[in-house]
Coordinates of C-alpha atoms in Angstrom, one line a residue:
Chain A
M484 CA 89.1 92.6 73.2
Q485 CA 87.6 89.3 72.4
L486 CA 85.4 86.8 74.3
G487 CA 83.3 83.7 73.8
M488 CA 79.7 83.9 74.8
I489 CA 77.9 80.6 75.5
G490 CA 74.1 80.9 75.8
L491 CA 72.4 83.5 73.6
G492 CA 68.9 83.6 75.1
K493 CA 67.2 86.6 76.5
M494 CA 70.1 87.7 78.7
G495 CA 73.1 86.3 76.7
G496 CA 71.8 87.4 73.4
N497 CA 71.3 91.0 74.5
M498 CA 74.7 91.0 76.3
A499 CA 76.4 89.9 73.1
R500 CA 74.6 92.7 71.2
R501 CA 75.7 95.3 73.8
L502 CA 79.3 94.0 73.6
R503 CA 79.2 94.1 69.8
R504 CA 77.9 97.7 69.9
A505 CA 81.0 98.5 72.1
G506 CA 83.2 97.1 69.4
L507 CA 84.3 93.9 71.2
Q508 CA 84.8 90.7 69.2
V509 CA 82.3 88.1 70.3
V510 CA 82.4 84.4 69.3
G511 CA 79.0 82.9 70.2
Y512 CA 77.5 79.5 70.8
D513 CA 74.0 78.4 71.7
H514 CA 72.4 75.0 71.6
S515 CA 69.9 76.6 69.2
G516 CA 72.0 77.0 66.0
S517 CA 69.5 79.2 64.4
E518 CA 69.7 81.7 67.3
V519 CA 73.5 81.9 66.7
E520 CA 73.1 82.4 63.0
S521 CA 70.6 85.2 63.3
L522 CA 72.6 87.0 65.9
A523 CA 75.7 86.7 63.8
A524 CA 73.9 88.2 60.8
E525 CA 72.5 91.0 62.9
S526 CA 75.4 91.9 65.1
G527 CA 78.6 90.6 63.4
L528 CA 79.1 88.0 66.2
V529 CA 81.2 85.1 65.0
A530 CA 79.1 81.9 65.1
A531 CA 80.5 78.7 66.6
E532 CA 78.8 75.4 66.1
S533 CA 80.2 73.7 69.2
L534 CA 82.0 74.5 72.5
Q535 CA 85.2 73.1 70.9
A536 CA 84.7 75.4 67.9
L537 CA 84.2 78.4 70.1
V538 CA 87.3 77.6 72.1
D539 CA 89.3 77.1 68.9
K540 CA 88.2 80.5 67.5
L541 CA 89.5 82.4 70.5
D542 CA 93.1 83.6 71.0
T543 CA 94.8 82.6 74.3
P544 CA 94.5 83.5 77.1
R545 CA 90.8 83.1 76.4
V546 CA 87.8 84.6 78.1
V547 CA 84.7 82.5 77.9
W548 CA 81.4 83.8 79.4
L549 CA 78.6 81.3 80.3
M550 CA 75.1 82.8 80.2
L551 CA 73.1 79.7 80.8
P552 CA 70.4 78.6 83.3
A553 CA 71.9 78.0 86.7
G554 CA 72.2 74.4 88.0
D555 CA 72.8 71.3 85.9
I556 CA 73.2 73.0 82.6
T557 CA 75.8 75.5 83.9
E558 CA 77.5 72.6 85.8
A559 CA 77.7 70.5 82.7
N560 CA 79.2 73.3 80.6
V561 CA 81.8 74.2 83.3
R562 CA 82.9 70.6 83.4
E563 CA 83.1 70.3 79.6
L564 CA 85.0 73.6 79.3
Q565 CA 87.4 72.4 82.0
G566 CA 88.6 69.8 79.4
L567 CA 88.7 72.3 76.5
L568 CA 90.3 75.4 78.1
Q569 CA 94.0 75.9 78.9
P570 CA 95.9 77.2 81.9
G571 CA 95.6 81.0 82.1
D572 CA 92.2 81.0 80.4
V573 CA 89.3 82.7 82.3
L574 CA 85.8 81.2 82.6
V575 CA 83.0 83.5 83.7
D576 CA 79.7 82.3 85.0
G577 CA 77.1 85.1 84.5
A578 CA 74.1 83.0 85.6
N579 CA 72.2 83.3 88.9
S580 CA 74.2 80.4 90.3
F581 CA 74.3 79.6 94.0
Y582 CA 77.5 81.3 95.4
K583 CA 78.7 78.1 97.1
D584 CA 78.5 76.3 93.7
S585 CA 80.7 79.1 92.3
M586 CA 83.2 78.7 95.1
R587 CA 83.3 74.9 94.4
R588 CA 83.7 75.5 90.7
G589 CA 86.5 78.1 91.3
E590 CA 88.4 75.4 93.2
L591 CA 87.7 72.8 90.6
L592 CA 89.0 74.9 87.7
A593 CA 92.0 76.1 89.7
E594 CA 93.2 72.5 89.7
S595 CA 93.5 72.9 85.9
G596 CA 95.1 76.4 86.2
I597 CA 91.9 78.0 84.8
H598 CA 90.7 81.2 86.4
F599 CA 87.0 81.4 87.4
I600 CA 84.9 84.6 87.7
D601 CA 81.4 84.6 89.1
A602 CA 79.4 87.6 87.8
G603 CA 75.9 88.4 89.0
V604 CA 74.1 90.3 86.2
S605 CA 71.1 92.5 86.8
G606 CA 69.1 94.5 84.3
G607 CA 66.8 92.0 82.6
V608 CA 65.7 92.6 79.1
W609 CA 66.3 96.4 79.6
G610 CA 70.0 95.9 80.0
L611 CA 70.7 96.0 76.2
D612 CA 70.0 99.8 76.2
N613 CA 70.4 100.8 79.9
G614 CA 73.4 98.6 80.7
Y615 CA 73.7 95.9 83.2
A616 CA 74.6 96.1 86.9
L617 CA 77.4 93.6 87.5
M618 CA 78.6 92.1 90.8
V619 CA 81.8 90.2 90.2
G620 CA 83.9 87.8 92.3
G621 CA 87.3 86.5 91.4
S622 CA 91.1 87.1 91.8
D623 CA 92.5 90.5 90.9
E624 CA 94.4 88.9 88.0
A625 CA 91.3 87.2 86.5
F626 CA 89.3 90.4 87.1
A627 CA 91.8 92.5 85.2
A628 CA 91.4 90.2 82.2
V629 CA 87.6 90.7 82.1
Q630 CA 87.4 94.3 83.2
P631 CA 87.0 95.7 79.6
I632 CA 84.0 93.4 79.1
I633 CA 82.5 94.4 82.5
E634 CA 82.9 98.1 81.6
A635 CA 81.2 97.6 78.2
L636 CA 78.2 95.7 79.8
A637 CA 77.7 98.3 82.6
P638 CA 75.6 101.4 82.2
A639 CA 78.9 103.4 82.1
T640 CA 82.5 102.4 82.3
D641 CA 82.8 103.7 85.9
Q642 CA 79.2 102.9 87.1
G643 CA 77.1 99.9 87.9
W644 CA 79.8 97.3 88.4
I645 CA 81.8 96.1 91.3
H646 CA 84.6 93.7 91.9
A647 CA 83.1 92.6 95.2
G648 CA 85.8 90.2 96.4
P649 CA 87.1 86.7 95.9
V650 CA 85.4 83.9 93.9
G651 CA 81.8 83.5 95.2
S652 CA 81.3 87.0 96.3
G653 CA 79.8 88.2 93.0
H654 CA 77.0 85.6 93.1
F655 CA 76.6 86.2 96.8
V656 CA 75.9 89.9 96.3
K657 CA 73.6 89.1 93.4
M658 CA 71.7 86.6 95.6
I659 CA 71.2 89.3 98.2
H660 CA 70.2 91.7 95.5
N661 CA 67.5 89.3 94.4
G662 CA 66.4 88.6 97.9
I663 CA 65.8 92.3 98.4
E664 CA 63.9 92.4 95.1
Y665 CA 61.5 89.7 96.5
G666 CA 60.7 91.9 99.5
M667 CA 60.3 95.1 97.5
M668 CA 58.0 93.5 94.9
Q669 CA 55.9 91.9 97.6
A670 CA 55.5 95.2 99.5
Y671 CA 54.3 97.0 96.3
A672 CA 51.9 94.1 95.5
E673 CA 50.4 94.1 99.0
G674 CA 49.9 97.9 98.9
F675 CA 48.1 97.9 95.5
A676 CA 46.0 94.9 96.7
L677 CA 44.7 97.0 99.7
M678 CA 43.9 99.9 97.4
K679 CA 42.0 97.5 95.0
G680 CA 40.2 96.1 98.0
R681 CA 39.0 99.6 99.1
D682 CA 36.6 99.9 96.1
D683 CA 34.3 102.5 97.6
F684 CA 37.0 105.2 96.8
G685 CA 37.0 104.3 93.1
L686 CA 40.8 104.5 93.0
D687 CA 42.6 104.5 89.7
L688 CA 45.6 102.3 90.5
A689 CA 47.4 103.1 87.3
A690 CA 47.2 106.8 88.0
I691 CA 48.4 106.3 91.6
A692 CA 51.4 104.3 90.4
E693 CA 52.2 107.0 87.9
T694 CA 51.9 109.7 90.5
W695 CA 54.2 107.9 92.9
R696 CA 56.9 107.7 90.2
H697 CA 57.5 111.5 90.7
G698 CA 58.7 112.9 94.0
S699 CA 57.4 110.1 96.2
V700 CA 59.5 108.2 98.7
V701 CA 58.6 104.8 97.1
R702 CA 59.8 105.7 93.6
S703 CA 61.9 103.0 92.0
W704 CA 62.6 101.2 88.8
L705 CA 60.3 98.4 90.0
L706 CA 57.5 100.9 90.5
D707 CA 58.2 102.2 86.9
L708 CA 57.5 98.6 85.7
T709 CA 54.5 98.3 88.0
A710 CA 53.0 101.5 86.6
D711 CA 53.5 100.1 83.0
V712 CA 51.6 96.9 84.0
L713 CA 48.7 98.8 85.7
A714 CA 48.5 101.3 82.8
G715 CA 47.9 98.3 80.5
D716 CA 45.4 96.5 82.8
Q717 CA 44.7 97.2 86.5
H718 CA 42.1 94.4 86.9
L719 CA 44.4 91.5 86.1
E720 CA 41.4 89.2 85.7
D721 CA 43.2 87.1 83.0
V722 CA 46.4 86.6 85.1
E723 CA 46.6 83.4 87.2
P724 CA 47.7 84.3 90.8
F725 CA 50.8 82.0 90.6
V726 CA 54.2 83.4 91.3
A727 CA 57.2 81.3 90.4
D728 CA 60.5 81.5 92.4
S729 CA 63.8 80.9 90.9
G730 CA 66.3 79.9 93.5
E731 CA 67.8 83.2 94.7
G732 CA 65.0 83.8 97.2
R733 CA 65.5 80.3 98.7
W734 CA 69.2 80.7 98.9
T735 CA 68.8 84.1 100.7
A736 CA 66.5 82.5 103.2
L737 CA 69.0 79.7 103.7
E738 CA 71.8 82.2 104.2
S739 CA 69.7 83.9 106.9
I740 CA 69.3 80.5 108.7
E741 CA 73.0 79.7 108.3
Q742 CA 74.1 83.1 109.7
G743 CA 71.3 83.2 112.4
I744 CA 70.5 86.7 111.3
P745 CA 66.8 87.4 110.8
T746 CA 65.4 88.3 107.4
P747 CA 61.6 88.2 108.2
V748 CA 60.5 90.2 105.2
M749 CA 62.6 88.6 102.5
S750 CA 61.8 85.1 103.9
L751 CA 58.1 85.7 104.1
A752 CA 58.0 87.2 100.6
L753 CA 59.4 83.8 99.5
M754 CA 56.8 81.9 101.6
T755 CA 54.1 84.0 100.0
R756 CA 55.2 82.8 96.6
F757 CA 55.1 79.2 97.8
A758 CA 51.5 79.8 98.9
S759 CA 50.7 81.3 95.5
Q760 CA 52.0 78.0 94.0
G761 CA 49.3 76.1 95.9
Q762 CA 51.8 74.8 98.5
Q763 CA 49.7 76.3 101.3
D764 CA 46.6 74.4 100.3
Y765 CA 47.2 71.3 102.4
S766 CA 47.7 73.3 105.6
S767 CA 44.6 75.4 104.7
K768 CA 42.6 72.1 104.3
L769 CA 43.9 70.8 107.6
L770 CA 43.0 74.1 109.3
A771 CA 39.5 73.9 107.9
M772 CA 39.1 70.4 109.2
M773 CA 40.4 71.3 112.7
R774 CA 37.9 74.1 112.9
N775 CA 35.2 71.7 111.9
Q776 CA 36.4 69.2 114.5
F777 CA 36.4 71.5 117.5
G778 CA 33.6 73.9 116.6
G779 CA 31.5 72.1 114.0
H780 CA 32.3 74.9 111.5
A781 CA 31.3 74.1 107.9
V782 CA 34.0 72.8 105.6
R783 CA 33.8 73.6 101.9
S784 CA 34.1 70.5 99.7
A785 CA 36.5 70.7 96.8
G786 CA 33.8 69.9 94.3
D787 CA 31.4 72.7 95.5
Chain B
M702 CA 46.7 132.6 94.3
Q703 CA 46.8 132.9 98.1
L704 CA 46.7 130.5 101.0
G705 CA 47.2 130.3 104.7
M706 CA 49.8 127.7 106.0
I707 CA 49.6 126.6 109.6
G708 CA 52.6 124.7 110.9
L709 CA 56.0 125.8 109.5
G710 CA 58.2 123.0 110.7
K711 CA 60.4 120.7 108.5
M712 CA 57.5 120.0 106.1
G713 CA 55.3 123.0 106.3
G714 CA 58.3 125.5 106.3
N715 CA 59.7 124.0 103.1
M716 CA 56.3 123.8 101.4
A717 CA 55.8 127.5 102.2
R718 CA 59.2 128.2 100.6
R719 CA 58.3 126.2 97.5
L720 CA 55.0 128.0 97.2
R721 CA 56.7 131.4 97.6
R722 CA 59.2 130.4 94.9
A723 CA 56.3 129.7 92.6
G724 CA 54.9 133.2 93.3
L725 CA 52.0 132.3 95.5
Q726 CA 51.0 134.5 98.4
V727 CA 51.4 132.7 101.7
V728 CA 50.1 133.8 105.1
G729 CA 51.9 131.7 107.7
Y730 CA 51.3 130.8 111.3
D731 CA 53.3 128.6 113.6
H732 CA 53.2 128.2 117.4
S733 CA 56.8 129.2 117.3
G734 CA 56.6 132.9 116.5
S735 CA 60.3 133.1 115.8
E736 CA 59.9 130.4 113.1
V737 CA 57.3 132.5 111.3
E738 CA 59.3 135.7 111.5
S739 CA 62.5 134.2 110.1
L740 CA 60.5 132.5 107.3
A741 CA 58.8 135.8 106.6
A742 CA 62.1 137.6 106.3
E743 CA 63.6 134.9 104.1
S744 CA 60.7 134.2 101.7
G745 CA 58.3 137.1 101.8
L746 CA 55.7 135.0 103.6
V747 CA 53.2 137.2 105.5
A748 CA 53.4 136.4 109.2
A749 CA 50.3 135.9 111.3
E750 CA 50.4 135.9 115.1
S751 CA 47.3 133.7 115.6
L752 CA 44.8 131.5 113.7
Q753 CA 42.4 134.4 113.9
A754 CA 44.9 136.8 112.4
L755 CA 45.7 134.3 109.6
V756 CA 42.1 133.9 108.8
D757 CA 41.6 137.7 108.8
K758 CA 44.5 138.3 106.4
L759 CA 43.0 135.9 103.7
D760 CA 40.5 136.9 101.1
T761 CA 37.3 134.8 100.9
P762 CA 36.8 132.0 99.8
R763 CA 39.9 131.1 101.8
V764 CA 42.3 128.2 101.5
V765 CA 43.9 127.2 104.7
W766 CA 46.5 124.4 104.7
L767 CA 47.3 122.5 108.0
M768 CA 50.8 121.0 108.1
L769 CA 50.8 119.9 111.8
P770 CA 51.5 116.5 113.5
A771 CA 48.6 114.1 113.0
G772 CA 46.4 113.3 115.9
D773 CA 45.4 115.7 118.7
I774 CA 47.1 118.8 117.4
T775 CA 45.6 118.5 114.0
E776 CA 42.2 117.7 115.6
A777 CA 42.3 120.8 117.8
N778 CA 43.2 123.0 114.9
V779 CA 40.5 121.7 112.7
R780 CA 37.9 122.3 115.5
E781 CA 39.2 125.9 116.2
L782 CA 39.2 126.7 112.5
Q783 CA 35.7 125.4 112.1
G784 CA 34.7 128.3 114.3
L785 CA 36.8 130.8 112.4
L786 CA 36.3 129.9 108.7
Q787 CA 33.2 130.7 106.7
P788 CA 31.0 128.7 104.3
G789 CA 32.8 128.2 101.0
D790 CA 36.3 128.2 102.6
V791 CA 38.5 125.2 102.1
L792 CA 40.5 123.6 104.8
V793 CA 43.3 121.2 103.7
D794 CA 45.0 118.7 106.1
G795 CA 48.5 117.8 104.7
A796 CA 49.5 115.7 107.8
N797 CA 49.8 111.9 107.8
S798 CA 46.3 111.7 109.4
F799 CA 44.4 108.5 109.6
Y800 CA 42.0 108.5 106.6
K801 CA 39.0 107.6 108.8
D802 CA 39.7 110.7 110.9
S803 CA 39.8 112.7 107.6
M804 CA 36.4 111.3 106.6
R805 CA 35.0 112.2 110.0
R806 CA 36.5 115.7 109.8
G807 CA 35.1 116.2 106.3
E808 CA 31.6 115.4 107.6
L809 CA 32.1 117.7 110.6
L810 CA 33.2 120.7 108.5
A811 CA 30.5 120.1 105.9
E812 CA 28.0 120.9 108.7
S813 CA 29.4 124.4 108.7
G814 CA 29.6 124.6 104.8
I815 CA 33.4 124.4 104.9
H816 CA 35.1 122.2 102.3
F817 CA 37.7 119.7 103.5
I818 CA 40.6 118.3 101.5
D819 CA 42.9 115.5 102.8
A820 CA 46.3 115.7 101.1
G821 CA 48.9 113.1 101.7
V822 CA 52.3 114.6 101.1
S823 CA 55.5 112.7 100.3
G824 CA 59.0 113.9 99.7
G825 CA 60.5 114.7 103.1
V826 CA 63.1 117.3 103.4
W827 CA 64.0 116.8 99.7
G828 CA 60.7 118.1 98.5
L829 CA 61.7 121.8 98.6
D830 CA 63.9 121.3 95.5
N831 CA 62.5 118.1 94.0
G832 CA 58.8 118.8 94.6
Y833 CA 56.4 116.8 96.6
A834 CA 54.2 113.8 95.6
L835 CA 50.6 114.7 96.6
M836 CA 47.7 112.3 97.0
V837 CA 44.5 114.4 97.4
G838 CA 41.0 113.5 98.5
G839 CA 38.0 115.8 98.3
S840 CA 35.1 117.0 96.1
D841 CA 35.7 118.2 92.6
E842 CA 34.7 121.8 93.6
A843 CA 37.1 121.9 96.6
F844 CA 39.9 120.3 94.6
A845 CA 39.5 123.0 91.8
A846 CA 40.1 125.6 94.5
V847 CA 43.4 124.1 95.6
Q848 CA 44.7 122.8 92.3
P849 CA 47.1 125.7 91.7
I850 CA 48.7 125.0 95.1
I851 CA 49.0 121.3 94.4
E852 CA 50.6 122.0 91.0
A853 CA 53.1 124.4 92.6
L854 CA 54.1 121.8 95.3
A855 CA 54.4 118.9 92.9
P856 CA 57.6 118.1 90.9
A857 CA 55.9 119.5 87.8
T858 CA 52.4 120.9 87.2
D859 CA 51.4 117.7 85.4
Q860 CA 53.3 115.2 87.4
G861 CA 53.4 113.7 90.9
W862 CA 50.0 114.7 92.1
I863 CA 46.6 112.9 92.0
H864 CA 43.1 113.8 92.9
A865 CA 42.4 110.2 94.1
G866 CA 38.8 110.4 94.9
P867 CA 36.4 111.7 97.7
V868 CA 37.4 113.0 101.1
G869 CA 39.6 110.3 102.9
S870 CA 41.0 108.8 99.7
G871 CA 44.1 111.1 99.7
H872 CA 45.2 110.0 103.2
F873 CA 44.2 106.4 102.4
V874 CA 46.5 106.4 99.4
K875 CA 49.3 108.0 101.4
M876 CA 48.8 105.4 104.2
I877 CA 49.3 102.6 101.7
H878 CA 52.3 104.5 100.2
N879 CA 53.9 104.5 103.7
G880 CA 53.0 100.9 104.3
I881 CA 54.9 100.0 101.1
E882 CA 57.8 102.1 102.3
Y883 CA 58.0 100.1 105.5
G884 CA 58.3 96.9 103.5
M885 CA 60.9 98.2 101.1
M886 CA 63.1 99.7 103.8
Q887 CA 63.0 96.5 105.7
A888 CA 64.0 94.4 102.6
Y889 CA 67.0 96.6 102.0
A890 CA 68.0 96.6 105.6
E891 CA 67.8 92.8 105.8
G892 CA 69.9 92.3 102.7
F893 CA 72.7 94.6 103.8
A894 CA 72.6 92.8 107.2
L895 CA 73.3 89.5 105.5
M896 CA 76.1 91.0 103.5
K897 CA 77.6 92.5 106.7
G898 CA 77.3 89.1 108.4
R899 CA 79.3 87.4 105.6
D900 CA 82.5 89.0 106.7
D901 CA 84.9 86.5 105.0
F902 CA 84.2 88.1 101.6
G903 CA 85.3 91.6 102.9
L904 CA 82.4 93.3 101.1
D905 CA 82.3 97.1 100.9
L906 CA 78.6 97.7 101.5
A907 CA 78.9 101.3 100.5
A908 CA 80.4 100.4 97.1
I909 CA 77.7 97.7 96.6
A910 CA 74.9 100.1 97.3
E911 CA 76.4 102.6 94.9
T912 CA 76.8 99.9 92.2
W913 CA 73.1 98.9 92.6
R914 CA 72.0 102.5 92.0
H915 CA 73.0 102.1 88.3
G916 CA 71.3 99.5 86.1
S917 CA 70.1 97.1 88.8
V918 CA 66.6 95.9 89.4
V919 CA 66.6 97.2 93.0
R920 CA 67.5 100.8 92.2
S921 CA 65.2 103.3 93.9
W922 CA 65.3 106.6 95.7
L923 CA 65.4 104.8 99.1
L924 CA 68.5 103.0 97.8
D925 CA 70.0 106.4 96.9
L926 CA 69.5 107.4 100.5
T927 CA 70.9 104.1 101.8
A928 CA 74.0 104.5 99.7
D929 CA 74.5 108.0 101.2
V930 CA 74.2 106.5 104.7
L931 CA 76.6 103.7 104.0
A932 CA 79.1 106.0 102.2
G933 CA 79.3 108.0 105.5
D934 CA 79.5 105.0 107.8
Q935 CA 78.8 101.4 107.0
H936 CA 79.6 100.0 110.5
L937 CA 76.8 102.0 112.3
E938 CA 78.4 101.2 115.7
D939 CA 77.2 104.5 117.1
V940 CA 73.6 104.0 116.1
E941 CA 71.1 102.4 118.5
P942 CA 69.1 99.6 116.9
F943 CA 65.8 101.3 117.6
V944 CA 63.3 102.1 114.8
A945 CA 60.3 104.3 115.6
D946 CA 57.0 103.9 113.9
S947 CA 54.7 106.7 113.2
G948 CA 51.1 105.5 112.8
E949 CA 50.9 104.9 109.0
G950 CA 52.4 101.4 109.3
R951 CA 49.9 100.4 112.1
W952 CA 46.9 101.8 110.1
T953 CA 48.0 99.8 107.0
A954 CA 48.1 96.6 109.1
L955 CA 44.7 97.4 110.6
E956 CA 43.4 98.0 107.0
S957 CA 44.6 94.5 106.0
I958 CA 42.7 93.0 109.0
E959 CA 39.6 95.0 108.2
Q960 CA 39.6 94.0 104.6
G961 CA 40.7 90.4 105.3
I962 CA 43.4 90.8 102.6
P963 CA 46.8 89.6 103.6
T964 CA 49.8 91.9 103.8
P965 CA 52.4 89.7 105.3
V966 CA 55.4 91.7 104.4
M967 CA 54.1 95.1 105.3
S968 CA 52.7 93.8 108.6
L969 CA 55.9 92.0 109.5
A970 CA 58.0 95.0 108.7
L971 CA 55.9 96.8 111.3
M972 CA 56.3 94.0 113.9
T973 CA 60.0 94.1 113.3
R974 CA 60.0 97.8 114.3
F975 CA 58.1 96.9 117.4
A976 CA 60.8 94.3 118.2
S977 CA 63.5 96.9 117.7
Q978 CA 61.7 99.0 120.3
G979 CA 62.2 96.3 122.9
Q980 CA 58.6 95.1 122.7
Q981 CA 59.7 91.6 121.8
D982 CA 61.8 91.3 125.0
Y983 CA 59.1 89.9 127.3
S984 CA 58.3 87.1 124.8
S985 CA 62.0 86.4 124.4
K986 CA 62.4 86.2 128.2
L987 CA 59.5 83.8 128.4
L988 CA 60.8 81.6 125.6
A989 CA 64.2 81.4 127.3
M990 CA 62.4 80.3 130.5
M991 CA 60.3 77.7 128.7
R992 CA 63.5 76.2 127.2
N993 CA 65.0 76.1 130.7
Q994 CA 61.9 74.5 132.0
F995 CA 61.6 71.6 129.6
G996 CA 65.3 71.1 128.7
G997 CA 67.3 72.7 131.5
H998 CA 68.9 75.0 129.0
A999 CA 70.8 77.9 130.6
V1000 CA 69.0 81.3 130.9
R1001 CA 71.1 84.5 130.8
S1002 CA 70.5 86.7 133.8
A1003 CA 69.8 90.4 132.9
G1004 CA 72.7 91.5 135.1
D1005 CA 75.3 89.2 133.4

């Protein structure tokens, strides 16, 4: 089994390593040529110096896996590969792409006879050793062509992957997965904040997290990671209270609105990240001024 | 090691079984005498026919563990036992009691020279085999007296239990634990609802939950349980959309207000349960009438 992997960063690089460990042939390309060379030397991956070279090094029908940032970069690569691939080839997008973009790309590539697979990949930097959870959308025919790759990336050949449905369904399920992740992370964070706030008990937050990992109802892999964080530093004084969001949370909130099905917790977890980014500041300023206006309450000046 | 266990229901009964398996002597009392007799026959627990009998059967200094519903029942038993126990005895409350009640009871019992321990217990009906997570508050002296019991109930002698701090801190940490649980459960439920709503993909929610259990970022024990539910029935047509709440979620929200530290997700998860209980209906009726008033929009009559 052979595939081309485009994008050899944190995710793509480790996925290539895991596929090499499983004995698959991997032709790799990355915009950083040095990344490709070092991975080739380490893992026996075949380095390609361009998309064209990668395509040329693969036997037909080809399987090419994109592991690039979602959005413009993935879009540009899909369009370039549409010109390089042949009918019957399979193009897989493993990024956290918006599922409606994937549906559109599936239709676009179908015009050239190229199969499209959208694969949501979970597991982060731990996937190399633990395996990745894979949520895959595409036709039965295209899925059959990539199934050996999916099975090699997953924690076990019969575990942790699903052919969810047609093109788009893989990224849809991954989007929901990440939306749930937003809510879970926020719940843990709020709980630890209340324990930190109750300082008269002298609680050891690291020890509590460690305790909860064993036998408690809230045990989870996210709690395992949280326990590691708190074991290293439970005061977090050097961490800025800024939480980025990466698209999946927003799309989940949009899906809720489109379907008219409420997702209060997932949506508010997203809004809370916006607030952490300073985007609640204007409304807070305005509220302070309103209180001043009707009650004469003091307003703090920004320079104080 | 010997203790008295009062309340032998779902939690207390299995905890007594686990303690008996570990070789501890257990004197048991329950308001249902038949429950005590069958547990005695099964596990070798010593049956007591009253609180007085239970106290009489224990050597001093005694350890008595209450595993009763929080609130009035626990309060009544604490007060009765205050009259029956002696200075140096230890009374443990393993219920999901409000931590401020525990602090008050600790002070009350201290007047009689009786030690009080508040022990938050997590693990549900699975604790018998997996062990329980225990979050314990109390003095060092009192904790030392119950430590062998704690170690026998926990998943392992050195895992899954914590002496969190002074009286009250055990139930405080358990309260936060349950508040987090509210948020996590709500996040999963919302995500699966959006997948169910997207019916054009023909998603198999049971298969998706099973996939996520392996290698995904959202894997957890609550997801394991959710996968079991969905494997049995993913349509849930026979389940009424009513979610009870049991006190811990409300206390966590009150703690947030008392500390002035926001817990949007945990609080909204609680509010969402209130809505499921029909307590949002009046505001929904009023909103429907307001829309009718300013826009002439149709209002559905309750009998339609």
